CSV table of C-alpha atoms in Angstrom, one decimal:
chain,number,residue,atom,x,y,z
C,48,UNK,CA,-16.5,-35.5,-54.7
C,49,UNK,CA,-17.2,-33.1,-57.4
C,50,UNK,CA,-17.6,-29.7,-56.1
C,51,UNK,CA,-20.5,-28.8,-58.2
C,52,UNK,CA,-22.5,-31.4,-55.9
C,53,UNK,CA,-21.5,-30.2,-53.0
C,54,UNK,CA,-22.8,-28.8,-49.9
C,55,UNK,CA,-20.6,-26.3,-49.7
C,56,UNK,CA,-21.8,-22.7,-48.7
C,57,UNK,CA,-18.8,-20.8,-47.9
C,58,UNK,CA,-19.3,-17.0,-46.9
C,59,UNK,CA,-17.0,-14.2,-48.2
C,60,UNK,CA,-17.8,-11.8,-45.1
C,61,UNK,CA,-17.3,-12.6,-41.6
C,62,UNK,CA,-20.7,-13.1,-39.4
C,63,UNK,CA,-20.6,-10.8,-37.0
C,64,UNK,CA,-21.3,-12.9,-34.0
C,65,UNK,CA,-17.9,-14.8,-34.9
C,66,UNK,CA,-15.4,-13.6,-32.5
C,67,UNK,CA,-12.2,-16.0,-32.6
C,68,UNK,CA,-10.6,-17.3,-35.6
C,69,UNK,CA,-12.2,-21.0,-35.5
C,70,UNK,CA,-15.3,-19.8,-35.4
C,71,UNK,CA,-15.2,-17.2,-37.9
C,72,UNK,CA,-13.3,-19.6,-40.3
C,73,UNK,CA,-15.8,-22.7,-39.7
C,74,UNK,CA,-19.0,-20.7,-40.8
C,75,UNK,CA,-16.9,-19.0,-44.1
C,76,UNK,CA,-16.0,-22.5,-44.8
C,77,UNK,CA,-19.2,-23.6,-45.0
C,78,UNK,CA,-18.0,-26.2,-42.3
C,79,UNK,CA,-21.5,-25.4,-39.5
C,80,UNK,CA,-24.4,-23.6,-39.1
C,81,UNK,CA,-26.1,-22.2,-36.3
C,82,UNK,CA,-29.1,-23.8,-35.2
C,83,UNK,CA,-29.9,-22.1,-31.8
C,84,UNK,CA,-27.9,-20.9,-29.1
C,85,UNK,CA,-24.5,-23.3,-29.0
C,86,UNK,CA,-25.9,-25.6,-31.1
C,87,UNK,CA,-25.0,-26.3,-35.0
C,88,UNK,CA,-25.5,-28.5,-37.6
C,89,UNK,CA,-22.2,-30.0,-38.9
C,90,UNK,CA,-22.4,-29.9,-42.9
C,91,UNK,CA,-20.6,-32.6,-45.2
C,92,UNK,CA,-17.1,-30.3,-44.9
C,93,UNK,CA,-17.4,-30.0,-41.4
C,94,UNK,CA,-18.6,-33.8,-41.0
C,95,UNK,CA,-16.0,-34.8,-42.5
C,96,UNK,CA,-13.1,-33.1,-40.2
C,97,UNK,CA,-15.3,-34.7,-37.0
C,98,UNK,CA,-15.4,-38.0,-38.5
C,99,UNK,CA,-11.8,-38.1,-39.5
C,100,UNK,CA,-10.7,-36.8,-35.7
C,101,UNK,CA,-13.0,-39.0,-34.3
C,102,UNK,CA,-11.7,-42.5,-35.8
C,103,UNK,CA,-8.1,-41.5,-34.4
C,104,UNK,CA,-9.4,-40.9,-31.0
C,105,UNK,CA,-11.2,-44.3,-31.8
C,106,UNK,CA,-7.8,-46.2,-32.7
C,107,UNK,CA,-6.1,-45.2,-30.2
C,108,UNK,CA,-8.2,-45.8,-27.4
C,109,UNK,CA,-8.8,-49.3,-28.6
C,110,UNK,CA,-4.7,-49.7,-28.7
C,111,UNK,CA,-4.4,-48.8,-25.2
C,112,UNK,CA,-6.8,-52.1,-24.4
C,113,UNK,CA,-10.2,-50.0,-23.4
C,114,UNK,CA,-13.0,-51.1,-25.1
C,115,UNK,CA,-15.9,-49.4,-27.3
C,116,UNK,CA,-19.6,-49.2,-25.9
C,117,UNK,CA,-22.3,-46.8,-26.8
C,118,UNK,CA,-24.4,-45.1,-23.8
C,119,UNK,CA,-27.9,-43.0,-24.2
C,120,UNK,CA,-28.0,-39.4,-24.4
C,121,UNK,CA,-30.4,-39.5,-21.5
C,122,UNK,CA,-30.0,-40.5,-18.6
C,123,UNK,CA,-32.2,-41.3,-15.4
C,124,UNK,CA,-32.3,-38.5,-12.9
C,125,UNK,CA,-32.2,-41.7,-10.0
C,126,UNK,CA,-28.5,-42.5,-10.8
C,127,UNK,CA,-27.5,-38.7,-10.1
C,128,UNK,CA,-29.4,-38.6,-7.0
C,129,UNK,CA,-27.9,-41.7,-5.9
C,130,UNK,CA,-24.4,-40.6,-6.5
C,131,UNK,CA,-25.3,-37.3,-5.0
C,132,UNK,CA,-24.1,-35.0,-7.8
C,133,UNK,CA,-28.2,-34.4,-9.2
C,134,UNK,CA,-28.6,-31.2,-6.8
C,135,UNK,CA,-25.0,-30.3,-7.2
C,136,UNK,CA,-24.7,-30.1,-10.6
C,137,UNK,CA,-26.0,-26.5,-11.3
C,138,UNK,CA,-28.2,-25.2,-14.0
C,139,UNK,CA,-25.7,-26.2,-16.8
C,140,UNK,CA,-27.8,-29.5,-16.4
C,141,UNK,CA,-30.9,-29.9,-18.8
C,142,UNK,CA,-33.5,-31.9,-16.6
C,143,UNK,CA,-36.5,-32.8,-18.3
C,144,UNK,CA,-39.7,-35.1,-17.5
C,145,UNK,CA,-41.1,-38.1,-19.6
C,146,UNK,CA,-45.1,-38.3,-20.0
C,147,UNK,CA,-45.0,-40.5,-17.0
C,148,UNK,CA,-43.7,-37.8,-14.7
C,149,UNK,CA,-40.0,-39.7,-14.5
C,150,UNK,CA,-37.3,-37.3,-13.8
C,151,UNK,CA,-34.4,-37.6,-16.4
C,152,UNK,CA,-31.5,-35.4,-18.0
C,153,UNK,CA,-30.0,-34.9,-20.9
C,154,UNK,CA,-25.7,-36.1,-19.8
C,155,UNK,CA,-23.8,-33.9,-19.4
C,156,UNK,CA,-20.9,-36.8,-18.8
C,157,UNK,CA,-21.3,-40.3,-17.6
C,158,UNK,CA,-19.6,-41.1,-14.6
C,159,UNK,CA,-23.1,-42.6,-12.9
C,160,UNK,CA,-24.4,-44.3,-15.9
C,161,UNK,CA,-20.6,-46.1,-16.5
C,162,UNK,CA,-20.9,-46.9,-13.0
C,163,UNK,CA,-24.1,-48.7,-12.9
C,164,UNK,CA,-23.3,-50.5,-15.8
C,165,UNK,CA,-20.2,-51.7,-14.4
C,166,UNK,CA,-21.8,-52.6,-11.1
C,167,UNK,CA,-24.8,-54.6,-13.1
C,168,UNK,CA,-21.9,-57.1,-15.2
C,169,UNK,CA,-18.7,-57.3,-12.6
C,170,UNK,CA,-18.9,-59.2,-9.3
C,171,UNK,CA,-15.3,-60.4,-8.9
C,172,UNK,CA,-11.5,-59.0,-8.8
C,173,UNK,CA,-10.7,-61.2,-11.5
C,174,UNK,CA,-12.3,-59.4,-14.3
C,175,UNK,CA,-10.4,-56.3,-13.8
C,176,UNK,CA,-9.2,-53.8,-14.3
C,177,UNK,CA,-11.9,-52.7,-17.2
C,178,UNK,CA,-11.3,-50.1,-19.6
C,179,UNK,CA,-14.6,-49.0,-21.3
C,180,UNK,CA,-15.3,-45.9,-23.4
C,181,UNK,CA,-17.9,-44.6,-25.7
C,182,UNK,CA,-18.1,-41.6,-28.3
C,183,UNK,CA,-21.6,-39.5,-27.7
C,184,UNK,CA,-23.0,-36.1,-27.9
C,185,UNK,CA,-23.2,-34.2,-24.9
C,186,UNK,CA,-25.2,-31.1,-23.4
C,187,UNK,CA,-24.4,-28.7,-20.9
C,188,UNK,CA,-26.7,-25.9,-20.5
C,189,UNK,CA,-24.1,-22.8,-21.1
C,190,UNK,CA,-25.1,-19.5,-19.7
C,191,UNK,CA,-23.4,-17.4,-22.6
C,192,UNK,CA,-22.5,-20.1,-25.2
C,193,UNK,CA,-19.6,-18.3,-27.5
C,194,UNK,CA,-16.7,-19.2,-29.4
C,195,UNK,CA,-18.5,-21.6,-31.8
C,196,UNK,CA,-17.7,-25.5,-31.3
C,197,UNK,CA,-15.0,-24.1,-28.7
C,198,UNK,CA,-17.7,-23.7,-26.1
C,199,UNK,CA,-21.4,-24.6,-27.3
C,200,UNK,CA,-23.9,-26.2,-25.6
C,201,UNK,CA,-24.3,-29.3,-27.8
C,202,UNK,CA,-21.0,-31.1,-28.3
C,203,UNK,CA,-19.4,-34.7,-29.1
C,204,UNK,CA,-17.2,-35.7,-26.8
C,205,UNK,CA,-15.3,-39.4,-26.4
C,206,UNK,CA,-15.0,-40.3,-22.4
C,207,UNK,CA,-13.6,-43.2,-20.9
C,208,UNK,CA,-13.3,-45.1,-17.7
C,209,UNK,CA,-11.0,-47.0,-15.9
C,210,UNK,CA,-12.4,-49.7,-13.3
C,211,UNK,CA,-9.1,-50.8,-10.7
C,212,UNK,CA,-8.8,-53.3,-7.2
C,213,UNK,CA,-6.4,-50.4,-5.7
C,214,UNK,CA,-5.1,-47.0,-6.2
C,215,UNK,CA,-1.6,-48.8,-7.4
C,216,UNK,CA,-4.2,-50.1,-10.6
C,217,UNK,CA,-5.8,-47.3,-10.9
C,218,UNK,CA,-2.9,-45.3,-11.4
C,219,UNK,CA,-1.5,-47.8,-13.8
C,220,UNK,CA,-4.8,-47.1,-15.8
C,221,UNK,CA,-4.7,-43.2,-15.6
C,222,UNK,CA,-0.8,-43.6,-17.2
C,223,UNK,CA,-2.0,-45.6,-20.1
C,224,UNK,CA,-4.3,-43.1,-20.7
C,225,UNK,CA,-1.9,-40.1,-20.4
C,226,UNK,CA,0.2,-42.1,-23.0
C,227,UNK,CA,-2.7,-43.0,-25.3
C,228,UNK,CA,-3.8,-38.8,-25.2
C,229,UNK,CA,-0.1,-38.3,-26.1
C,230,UNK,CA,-0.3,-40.2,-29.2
C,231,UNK,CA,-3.7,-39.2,-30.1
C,232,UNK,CA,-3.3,-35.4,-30.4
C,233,UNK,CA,0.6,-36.3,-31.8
C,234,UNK,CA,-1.3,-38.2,-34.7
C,235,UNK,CA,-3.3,-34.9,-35.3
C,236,UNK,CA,-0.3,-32.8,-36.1
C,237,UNK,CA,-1.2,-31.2,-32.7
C,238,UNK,CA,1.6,-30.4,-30.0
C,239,UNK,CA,-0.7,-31.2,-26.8
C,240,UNK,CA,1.2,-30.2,-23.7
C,241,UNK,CA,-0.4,-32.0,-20.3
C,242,UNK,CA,-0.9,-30.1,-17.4
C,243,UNK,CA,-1.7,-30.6,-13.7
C,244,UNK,CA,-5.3,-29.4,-13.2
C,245,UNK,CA,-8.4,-29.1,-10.8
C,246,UNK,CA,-11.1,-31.6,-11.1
C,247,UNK,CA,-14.1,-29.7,-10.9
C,248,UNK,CA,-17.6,-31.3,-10.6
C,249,UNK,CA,-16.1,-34.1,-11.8
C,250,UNK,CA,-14.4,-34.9,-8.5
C,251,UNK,CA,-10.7,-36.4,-7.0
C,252,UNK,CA,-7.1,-35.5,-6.7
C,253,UNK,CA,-5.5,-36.7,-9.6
C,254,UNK,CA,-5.9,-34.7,-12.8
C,255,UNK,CA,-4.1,-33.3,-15.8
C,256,UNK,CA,-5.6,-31.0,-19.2
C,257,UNK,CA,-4.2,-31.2,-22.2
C,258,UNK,CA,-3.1,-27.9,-23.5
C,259,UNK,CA,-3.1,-27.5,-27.9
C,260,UNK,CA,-0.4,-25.3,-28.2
C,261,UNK,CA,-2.5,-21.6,-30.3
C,262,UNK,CA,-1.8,-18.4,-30.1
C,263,UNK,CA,-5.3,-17.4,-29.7
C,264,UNK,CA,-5.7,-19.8,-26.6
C,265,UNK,CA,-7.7,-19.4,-23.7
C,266,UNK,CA,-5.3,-20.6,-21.1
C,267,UNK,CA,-1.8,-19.2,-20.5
C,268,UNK,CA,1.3,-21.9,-20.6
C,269,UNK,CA,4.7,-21.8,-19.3
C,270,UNK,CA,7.4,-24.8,-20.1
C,271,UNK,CA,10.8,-25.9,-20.5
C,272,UNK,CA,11.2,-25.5,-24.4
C,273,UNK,CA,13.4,-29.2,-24.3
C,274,UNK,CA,9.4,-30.6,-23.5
C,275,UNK,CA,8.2,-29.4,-26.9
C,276,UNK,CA,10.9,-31.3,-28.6
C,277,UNK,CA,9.7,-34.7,-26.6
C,278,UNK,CA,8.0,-37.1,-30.0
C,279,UNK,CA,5.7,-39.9,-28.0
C,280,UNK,CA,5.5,-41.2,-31.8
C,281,UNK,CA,9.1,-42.2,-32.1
C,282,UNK,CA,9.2,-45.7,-31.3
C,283,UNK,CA,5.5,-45.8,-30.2
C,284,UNK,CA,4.7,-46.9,-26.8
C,285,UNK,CA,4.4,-50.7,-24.7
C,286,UNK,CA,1.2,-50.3,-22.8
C,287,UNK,CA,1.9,-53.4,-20.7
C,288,UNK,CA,5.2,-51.9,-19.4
C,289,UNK,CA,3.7,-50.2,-16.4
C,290,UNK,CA,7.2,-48.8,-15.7
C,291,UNK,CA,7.7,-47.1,-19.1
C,292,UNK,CA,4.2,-45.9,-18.8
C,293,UNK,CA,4.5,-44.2,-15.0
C,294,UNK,CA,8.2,-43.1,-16.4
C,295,UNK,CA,6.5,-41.3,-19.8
C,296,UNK,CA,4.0,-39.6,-17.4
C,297,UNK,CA,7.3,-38.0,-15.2
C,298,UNK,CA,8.8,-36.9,-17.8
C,299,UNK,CA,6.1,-35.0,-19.8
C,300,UNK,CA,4.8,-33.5,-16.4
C,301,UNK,CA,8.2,-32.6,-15.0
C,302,UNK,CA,8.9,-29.7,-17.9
C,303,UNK,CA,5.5,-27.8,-17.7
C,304,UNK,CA,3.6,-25.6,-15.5
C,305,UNK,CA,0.5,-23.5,-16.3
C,306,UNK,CA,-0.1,-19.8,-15.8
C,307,UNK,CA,-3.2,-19.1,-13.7
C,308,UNK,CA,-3.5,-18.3,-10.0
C,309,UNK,CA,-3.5,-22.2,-9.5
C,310,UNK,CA,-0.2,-22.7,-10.7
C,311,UNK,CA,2.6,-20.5,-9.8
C,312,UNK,CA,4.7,-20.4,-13.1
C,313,UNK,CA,7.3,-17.7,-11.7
C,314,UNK,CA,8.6,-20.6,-9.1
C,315,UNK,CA,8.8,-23.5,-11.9
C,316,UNK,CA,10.9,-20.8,-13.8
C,317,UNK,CA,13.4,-20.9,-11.4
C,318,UNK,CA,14.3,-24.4,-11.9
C,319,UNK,CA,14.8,-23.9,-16.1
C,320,UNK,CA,17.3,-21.9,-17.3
C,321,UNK,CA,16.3,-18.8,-19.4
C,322,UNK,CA,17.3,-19.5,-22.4
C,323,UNK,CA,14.8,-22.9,-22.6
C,324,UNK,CA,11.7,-21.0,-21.0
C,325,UNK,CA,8.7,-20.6,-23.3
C,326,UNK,CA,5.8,-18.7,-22.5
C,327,UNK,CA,2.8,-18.8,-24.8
C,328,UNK,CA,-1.2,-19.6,-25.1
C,329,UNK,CA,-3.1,-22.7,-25.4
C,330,UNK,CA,-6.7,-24.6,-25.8
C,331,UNK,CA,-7.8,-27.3,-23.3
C,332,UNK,CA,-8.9,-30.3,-25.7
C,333,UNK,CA,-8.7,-33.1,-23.1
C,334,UNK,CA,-8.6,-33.9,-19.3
C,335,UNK,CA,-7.9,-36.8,-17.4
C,336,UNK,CA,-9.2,-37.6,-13.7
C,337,UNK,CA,-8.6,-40.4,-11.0
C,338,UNK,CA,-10.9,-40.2,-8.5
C,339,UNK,CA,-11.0,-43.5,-6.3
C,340,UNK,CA,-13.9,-44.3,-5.2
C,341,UNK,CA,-16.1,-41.3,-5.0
C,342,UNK,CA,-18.5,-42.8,-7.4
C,343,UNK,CA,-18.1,-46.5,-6.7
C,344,UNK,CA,-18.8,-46.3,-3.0
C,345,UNK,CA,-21.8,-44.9,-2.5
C,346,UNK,CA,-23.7,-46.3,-5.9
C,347,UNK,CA,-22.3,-49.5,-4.3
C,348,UNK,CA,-19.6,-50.7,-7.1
C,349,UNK,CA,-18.0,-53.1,-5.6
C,350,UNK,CA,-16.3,-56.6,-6.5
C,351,UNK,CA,-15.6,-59.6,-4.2
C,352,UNK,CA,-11.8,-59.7,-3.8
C,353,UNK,CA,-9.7,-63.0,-3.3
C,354,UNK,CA,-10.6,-63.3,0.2
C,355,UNK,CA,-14.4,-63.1,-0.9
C,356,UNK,CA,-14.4,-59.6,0.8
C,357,UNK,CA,-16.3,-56.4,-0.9
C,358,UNK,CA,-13.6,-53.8,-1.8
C,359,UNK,CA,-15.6,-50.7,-3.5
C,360,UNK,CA,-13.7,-50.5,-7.1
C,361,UNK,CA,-11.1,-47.3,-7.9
C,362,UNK,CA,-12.3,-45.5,-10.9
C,363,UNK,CA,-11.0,-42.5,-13.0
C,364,UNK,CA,-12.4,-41.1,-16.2
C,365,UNK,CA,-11.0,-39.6,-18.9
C,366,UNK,CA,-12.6,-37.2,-21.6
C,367,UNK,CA,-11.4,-35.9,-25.1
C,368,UNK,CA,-13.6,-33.0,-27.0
C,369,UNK,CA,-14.0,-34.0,-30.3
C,370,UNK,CA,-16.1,-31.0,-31.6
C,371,UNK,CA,-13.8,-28.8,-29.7
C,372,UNK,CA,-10.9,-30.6,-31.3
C,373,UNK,CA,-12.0,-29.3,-35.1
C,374,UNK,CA,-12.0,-25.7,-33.3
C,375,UNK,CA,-8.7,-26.1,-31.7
C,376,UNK,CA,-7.4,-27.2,-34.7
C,377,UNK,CA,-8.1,-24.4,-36.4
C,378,UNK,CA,-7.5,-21.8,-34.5
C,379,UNK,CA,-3.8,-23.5,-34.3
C,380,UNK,CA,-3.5,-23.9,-38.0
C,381,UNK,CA,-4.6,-21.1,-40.0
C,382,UNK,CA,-3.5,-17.5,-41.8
C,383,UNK,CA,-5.2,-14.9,-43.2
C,384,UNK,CA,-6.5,-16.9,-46.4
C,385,UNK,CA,-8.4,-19.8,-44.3
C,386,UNK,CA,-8.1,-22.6,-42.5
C,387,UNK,CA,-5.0,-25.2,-43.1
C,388,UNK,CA,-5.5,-28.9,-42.2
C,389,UNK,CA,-3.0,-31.2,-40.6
C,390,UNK,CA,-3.1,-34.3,-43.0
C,391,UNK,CA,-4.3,-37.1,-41.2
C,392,UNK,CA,-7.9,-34.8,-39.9
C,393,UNK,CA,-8.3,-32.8,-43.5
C,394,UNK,CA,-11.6,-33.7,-45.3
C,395,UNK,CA,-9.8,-34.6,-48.0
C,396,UNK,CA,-6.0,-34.5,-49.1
C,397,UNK,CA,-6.4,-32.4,-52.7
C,398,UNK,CA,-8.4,-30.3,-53.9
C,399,UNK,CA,-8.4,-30.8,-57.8
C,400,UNK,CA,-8.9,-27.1,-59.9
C,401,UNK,CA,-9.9,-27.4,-63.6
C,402,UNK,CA,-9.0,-23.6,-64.5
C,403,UNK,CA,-11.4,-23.8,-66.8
C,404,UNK,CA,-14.3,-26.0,-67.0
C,405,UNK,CA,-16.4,-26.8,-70.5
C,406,UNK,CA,-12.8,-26.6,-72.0
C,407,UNK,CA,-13.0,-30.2,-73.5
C,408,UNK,CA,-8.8,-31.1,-72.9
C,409,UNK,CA,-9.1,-29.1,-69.3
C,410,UNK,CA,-12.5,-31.6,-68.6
C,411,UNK,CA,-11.0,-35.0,-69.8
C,412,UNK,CA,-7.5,-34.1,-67.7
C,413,UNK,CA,-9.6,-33.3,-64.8
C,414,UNK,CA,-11.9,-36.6,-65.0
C,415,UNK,CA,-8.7,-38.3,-66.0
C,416,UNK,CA,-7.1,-37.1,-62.6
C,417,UNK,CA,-9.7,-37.7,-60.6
C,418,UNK,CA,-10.3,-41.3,-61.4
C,419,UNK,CA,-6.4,-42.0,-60.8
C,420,UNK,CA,-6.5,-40.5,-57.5
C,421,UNK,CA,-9.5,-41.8,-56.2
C,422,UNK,CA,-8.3,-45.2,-57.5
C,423,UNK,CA,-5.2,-44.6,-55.2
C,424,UNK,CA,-7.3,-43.9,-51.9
C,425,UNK,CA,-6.3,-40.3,-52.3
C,426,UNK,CA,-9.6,-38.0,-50.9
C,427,UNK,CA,-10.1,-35.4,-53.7
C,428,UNK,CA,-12.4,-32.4,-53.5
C,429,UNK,CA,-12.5,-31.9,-57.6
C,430,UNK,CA,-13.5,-27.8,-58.6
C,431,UNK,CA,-15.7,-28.6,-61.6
C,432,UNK,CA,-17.3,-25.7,-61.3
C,433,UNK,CA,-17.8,-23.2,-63.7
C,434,UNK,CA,-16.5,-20.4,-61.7
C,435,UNK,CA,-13.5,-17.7,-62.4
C,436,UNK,CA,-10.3,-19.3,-60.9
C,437,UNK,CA,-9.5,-16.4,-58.1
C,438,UNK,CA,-13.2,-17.5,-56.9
C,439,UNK,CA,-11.8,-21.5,-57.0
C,440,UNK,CA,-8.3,-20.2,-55.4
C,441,UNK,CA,-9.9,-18.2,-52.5
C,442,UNK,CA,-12.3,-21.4,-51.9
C,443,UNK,CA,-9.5,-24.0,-51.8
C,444,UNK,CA,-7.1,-21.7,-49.7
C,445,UNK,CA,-10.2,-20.9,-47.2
C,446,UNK,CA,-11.1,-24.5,-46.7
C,447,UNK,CA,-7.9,-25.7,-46.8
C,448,UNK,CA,-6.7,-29.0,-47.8
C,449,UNK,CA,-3.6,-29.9,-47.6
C,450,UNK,CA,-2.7,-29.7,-51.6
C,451,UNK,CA,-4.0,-28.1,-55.0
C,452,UNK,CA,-3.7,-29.8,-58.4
C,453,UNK,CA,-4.3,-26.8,-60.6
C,454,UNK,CA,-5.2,-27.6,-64.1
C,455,UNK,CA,-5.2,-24.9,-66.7
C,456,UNK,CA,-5.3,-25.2,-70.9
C,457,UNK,CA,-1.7,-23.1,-71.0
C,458,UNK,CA,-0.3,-25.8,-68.6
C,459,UNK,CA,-1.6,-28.7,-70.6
C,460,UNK,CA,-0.8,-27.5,-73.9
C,461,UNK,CA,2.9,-28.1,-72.7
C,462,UNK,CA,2.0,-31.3,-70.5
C,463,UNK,CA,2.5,-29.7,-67.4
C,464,UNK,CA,0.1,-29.0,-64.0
C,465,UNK,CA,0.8,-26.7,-60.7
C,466,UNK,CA,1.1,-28.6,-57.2
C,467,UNK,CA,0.7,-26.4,-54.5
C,468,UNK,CA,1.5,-27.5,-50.5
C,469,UNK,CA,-1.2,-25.1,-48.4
C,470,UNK,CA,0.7,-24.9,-45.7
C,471,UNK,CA,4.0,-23.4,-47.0
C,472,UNK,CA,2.3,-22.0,-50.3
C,473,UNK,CA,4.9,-23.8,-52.2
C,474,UNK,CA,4.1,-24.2,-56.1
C,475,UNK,CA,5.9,-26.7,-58.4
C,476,UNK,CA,5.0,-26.9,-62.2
C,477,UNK,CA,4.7,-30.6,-63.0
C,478,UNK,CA,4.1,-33.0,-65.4
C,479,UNK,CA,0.8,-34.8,-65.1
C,480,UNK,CA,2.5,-38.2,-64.0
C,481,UNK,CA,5.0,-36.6,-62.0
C,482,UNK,CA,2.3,-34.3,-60.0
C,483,UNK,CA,-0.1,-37.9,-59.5
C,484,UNK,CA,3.3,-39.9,-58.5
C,485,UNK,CA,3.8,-37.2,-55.7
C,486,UNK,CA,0.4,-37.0,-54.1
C,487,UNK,CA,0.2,-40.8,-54.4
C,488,UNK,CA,3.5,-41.4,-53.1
C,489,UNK,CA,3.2,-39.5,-50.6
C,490,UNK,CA,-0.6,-40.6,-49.1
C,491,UNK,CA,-0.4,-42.7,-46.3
C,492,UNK,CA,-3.2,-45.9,-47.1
């Protein structure tokens, strides 16, 4: 994409209702804009990131067997009253009526809607367990919306849910999904560190967040430093080895503990030696739940089981903020220029800067450049503007792609370009092919 066509409205002054780093950063990058109270319009830069975070949260859901389904934003009131959660539920619940005086809601999650559908298609013990999940926007009526996409009222979020015979299943279920959030914030340059948790409205006694290791973070975090050297990417993972799963799941859980008045850190210190404790901060991007059969038995969810008997079906869910992901993200990965991307979630991988644009060897490099990479699958944001180049650095370091080609007409004149890495600040001074070999060497197809 050439810059010059781009929606791009970056900011060179903080808004003053930013008050963390992710938000501040995601408006000056042009990334959102405010359309009401905790709501915002995601713009091509922004798009982009949500898409990008999205499709690994997509891939690796499908790898752990669940499958893909799309539900509605809103939802009949009947099912909530049914499960009895409608009355429960609180004011963060927008309830509306159609024209025909039918009670509905906009979901805030889907635990009754995934339900009935289940209970509509599945009669019989043999077609589980089911794994079924769908990526949808969300809305939870926030009394004081802040922090941007970390806590707005609008948000997309990917939930899934698990359909077992017993809780033995069902737990088998809720570890392949533990390993499948492993990998999934792993792939996102993230280090996500799970954590025993309450289960809130949402209901049950199993749960564990996911904590993105920032210094800005919300939620206080106390581990065994060994855990932060554990790679669930090395060697990948065997979701039909139920052992390896339930034995992955020990041994992520059994080096954490989390700060709050919940979770007494000071007595899980005890059992780590000082010199491996780490205390820090962290974001909640994720949570998992098993809650057996609060849902299932009294919206009557239940399959025939080899005997021919009823047996009301053990469920858990499982929920991954995607919008909240960018945010995180962000506020993990970032200095005082801007924002800088992980690889595989950047919008794209290099931002091409043509020093100085109308200069007719600087242009034909440029387009020449470009082409190749684009050719090569390699996402390039290309600075054809005709702007001064501290105005093109400041843009490319705020946004933050991974690299910069700079192009100038001193550089060319001795056949050489400047690579820089964002994330170190690391320049090299190139030759043309050399600088193109690199970044297409280096890009993962």
């Amino acid at each position: 994409m050439r810059l010059s066509r781009f929606l791009l409205p970056t900011l060179k002054e903080t808004p003053a209702e930013a008050q963390i780093v992710s938000h501040r950063l995601m408006l000056r990058a042009g990334m959102v804009r405010q359309t009401s109270a905790g709501i915002y319009a995601w713009l091509p830069l922004g798009y982009r990131v949500l898409r990008k975070i999205e499709q690994i949260v997509r891939e690796e859901q499908d790898r752990a067997g669940c499958q893909e389904l799309l539900m509605p934003t809103i939802q009949p009131a009947d099912l909530w009253i049914e499960s009895g959660r409608y009355d429960d539920y609180g004011k963060e619940m927008l309830r509306i009526e159609d024209r025909h005086e039918r009670k509905l809601l906009f979901g805030p999650t889907n635990e009754e809607m995934i339900t009935d559908i289940f209970r509509s298609a599945t009669k019989s013990y043999r077609e589980l367990p089911q794994l079924l999940y769908h990526i949808q926007w969300k809305f939870r009526d926030e009394i004081r919306p802040r922090f941007g996409v970390m806590r707005g009222r609008e948000f997309l979020m990917k939930d899934s849910y698990s359909f077992d015979l017993s809780y033995e299943a069902a737990r088998v279920s809720y570890a392949k999904m533990f390993a499948s959030y492993l990998r999934t914030f792993a792939r996102m340059g993230l280090q996500a560190i799970p954590m025993e948790a309450d289960t809130g409205p949402i209901g049950g006694d199993l749960s564990h967040e996911f904590i993105v290791l920032a210094d800005t973070g919300e939620s206080g975090v106390f581990c065994d430093r060994q855990a932060l050297e554990l790679d669930v990417l090395d060697g990948g993972i065997d979701y039909d080895d139920h052992a390896g799963l339930e034995a992955l799941m020990t041994r992520f859980t059994s080096h954490y503990a989390r700060t709050d008045e919940k979770h007494d850190a000071e007595r899980f210190a005890a059992d780590v030696p000082a010199d491996r404790r780490y205390e820090g901060r962290g974001i909640e991007v994720g949570q998992v739940f098993y809650f057996g059969t609060k849902y299932s038995e009294p919206m009557k969810a239940a399959v025939a089981d080899a005997d021919g008997h009823p047996v009301d079906v053990h469920m858990g869910s499982y929920g991954i903020g995607v919008s909240r992901l960018v945010g995180a993200i962000i506020e993990a990965s970032h200095d005082e220029d801007g924002i800088i991307w992980p690889e595989p979630v950047a919008p794209y991988q290099v931002g091409l800067i043509n020093l100085k644009s109308g200069d007719a060897d600087c242009d034909r490099a440029c387009d020449d450049i470009y082409q190749r990479l684009n050719a090569a699958g390699v996402e390039t944001l290309y600075d054809d503007r005709s702007e001064r180049a501290g105005a093109k650095f400041a843009d490319m370091d705020l946004i933050g792609l991974p690299h910069q080609l700079i192009v100038g007409p001193r550089g060319l004149k001795a056949g050489m370009v400047e690579l820089k890495h964002r994330a170190t600040g690391e320049r090299d001074e190139l030759s043309l092919e050399a600088a193109i070999g690199r970044l297409t060497g280096a890009h993962v197809l």
